[in-house]
Amino acid sequence: EIVLTQSPATLSLSPGERATLSCRASQSVSTYLAWYQQKPGQAPRLVIYDASNRATGIPARFSGSGSGTDFTLTISSLEPEDFAVYYCQQRSNWPPLTFGGGTKVEIK
Amino acid sequence: EVQLVESGGSLVQPGGSLRLSCAASGFTLSSYNMNWVRQAPGKGLEWVSYITSSATTVYYADSVKGRFTISRDNAKNSLYLQMNSLRAEDTAVYYCARDMGFGVIFDYWGQGALVTVSS
């Protein structure tokens, strides 16, 4: 089973700042990595797929990069609606499909 | 508009059974592979099960294998999860999620159904 480790667990930032979230895989997942955003009481929402492709309707301030075992989700300038929990997910070697433990982006 | 609506969540005793349903609209269910993903209270996401568009292939997480059964009725635009021998650790919000179409990427999610296993 591929284990995904996300860091940091919590990121405290102000609106307008840049957010950099990390996801590390226990073995290579090529570029088969997705990122999801989840707000309290809501279902997750797809943000990035295949490491760097923005999902439909996702603003350009969101970008993804990486390959192999190290991946980054960057939010170039945080908007108030971006404060949420972000999860990474791999589809390279499954079952099982696995998610990271999440990074909470909170308002400083 | 793509919509997924889960139903069937409730309080059930340990050892009991429950069947979740997911009603799909706004797209042709028979063209998509589907999944169930769950989230325990205050915890992260856990993939539960996957079924191909024609139901020829199914997969399960080890934690539910032998107890849960995924199925679908494309004519009724519905996905199901039959849960037997429920345990306290199965307590979670259960989401149905559509597979994007070229890999297991969850592009649409339902709002979730809460299953609570407790005596």
Short mmCIF file of C-alpha atoms in Angstrom, two decimals, chain A residues 1 34 36 38 41-46 48-50 55-56 87 89-91 94-101, chain B residues 35 37 39 43-47 50 59-62 95 99-100 102-112:
data_model
loop_
_atom_site.label_atom_id
_atom_site.label_comp_id
_atom_site.label_asym_id
_atom_site.label_seq_id
_atom_site.Cartn_x
_atom_site.Cartn_y
_atom_site.Cartn_z
CA GLU A 1 0.00 0.00 0.00
CA ALA A 34 -4.73 14.49 -7.21
CA TYR A 36 -8.94 17.86 -3.11
CA GLN A 38 -12.75 20.20 1.73
CA GLY A 41 -19.64 20.26 6.44
CA GLN A 42 -19.05 19.89 2.72
CA ALA A 43 -17.95 17.12 0.40
CA PRO A 44 -14.43 17.24 -1.03
CA ARG A 45 -13.89 19.08 -4.30
CA LEU A 46 -11.34 18.13 -6.94
CA ILE A 48 -5.78 19.29 -9.26
CA TYR A 49 -5.43 15.94 -11.06
CA ASP A 50 -2.43 14.16 -12.51
CA ALA A 55 -10.00 20.72 -12.51
CA THR A 56 -12.93 22.46 -14.15
CA TYR A 87 -6.00 16.12 0.74
CA GLN A 89 -4.73 11.04 -3.37
CA GLN A 90 -2.79 8.57 -5.51
CA ARG A 91 -4.11 6.28 -8.24
CA TRP A 94 -4.20 0.30 -6.32
CA PRO A 95 -6.24 -1.12 -4.75
CA PRO A 96 -6.17 0.38 -2.31
CA LEU A 97 -6.58 3.95 -3.42
CA THR A 98 -5.00 6.07 -0.71
CA PHE A 99 -5.29 9.60 0.61
CA GLY A 100 -2.91 11.70 2.62
CA GLY A 101 -3.84 12.78 6.12
CA ASN B 35 -16.76 4.68 -5.80
CA VAL B 37 -15.35 6.99 0.12
CA GLN B 39 -14.78 9.93 6.51
CA LYS B 43 -10.72 12.28 10.47
CA GLY B 44 -9.42 12.10 6.90
CA LEU B 45 -10.76 10.43 3.79
CA GLU B 46 -10.71 6.65 3.31
CA TRP B 47 -11.52 4.92 0.03
CA TYR B 50 -14.98 0.78 -6.54
CA TYR B 59 -12.60 -3.68 -5.40
CA TYR B 60 -12.73 -3.14 -1.65
CA ALA B 61 -10.55 -1.76 1.07
CA ASP B 62 -9.23 -4.48 3.35
CA TYR B 95 -19.75 9.67 0.05
CA ASP B 99 -14.62 8.42 -11.40
CA MET B 100 -13.52 11.08 -13.87
CA PHE B 102 -9.59 8.04 -17.40
CA GLY B 103 -8.41 6.96 -14.00
CA VAL B 104 -9.67 6.90 -10.47
CA ILE B 105 -9.98 10.63 -9.96
CA PHE B 106 -13.08 11.70 -8.08
CA ASP B 107 -14.56 14.59 -10.05
CA TYR B 108 -18.01 14.71 -8.46
CA TRP B 109 -19.08 13.82 -4.92
CA GLY B 110 -22.41 13.49 -3.17
CA GLN B 111 -23.18 15.39 0.01
CA GLY B 112 -22.67 12.28 2.14
#
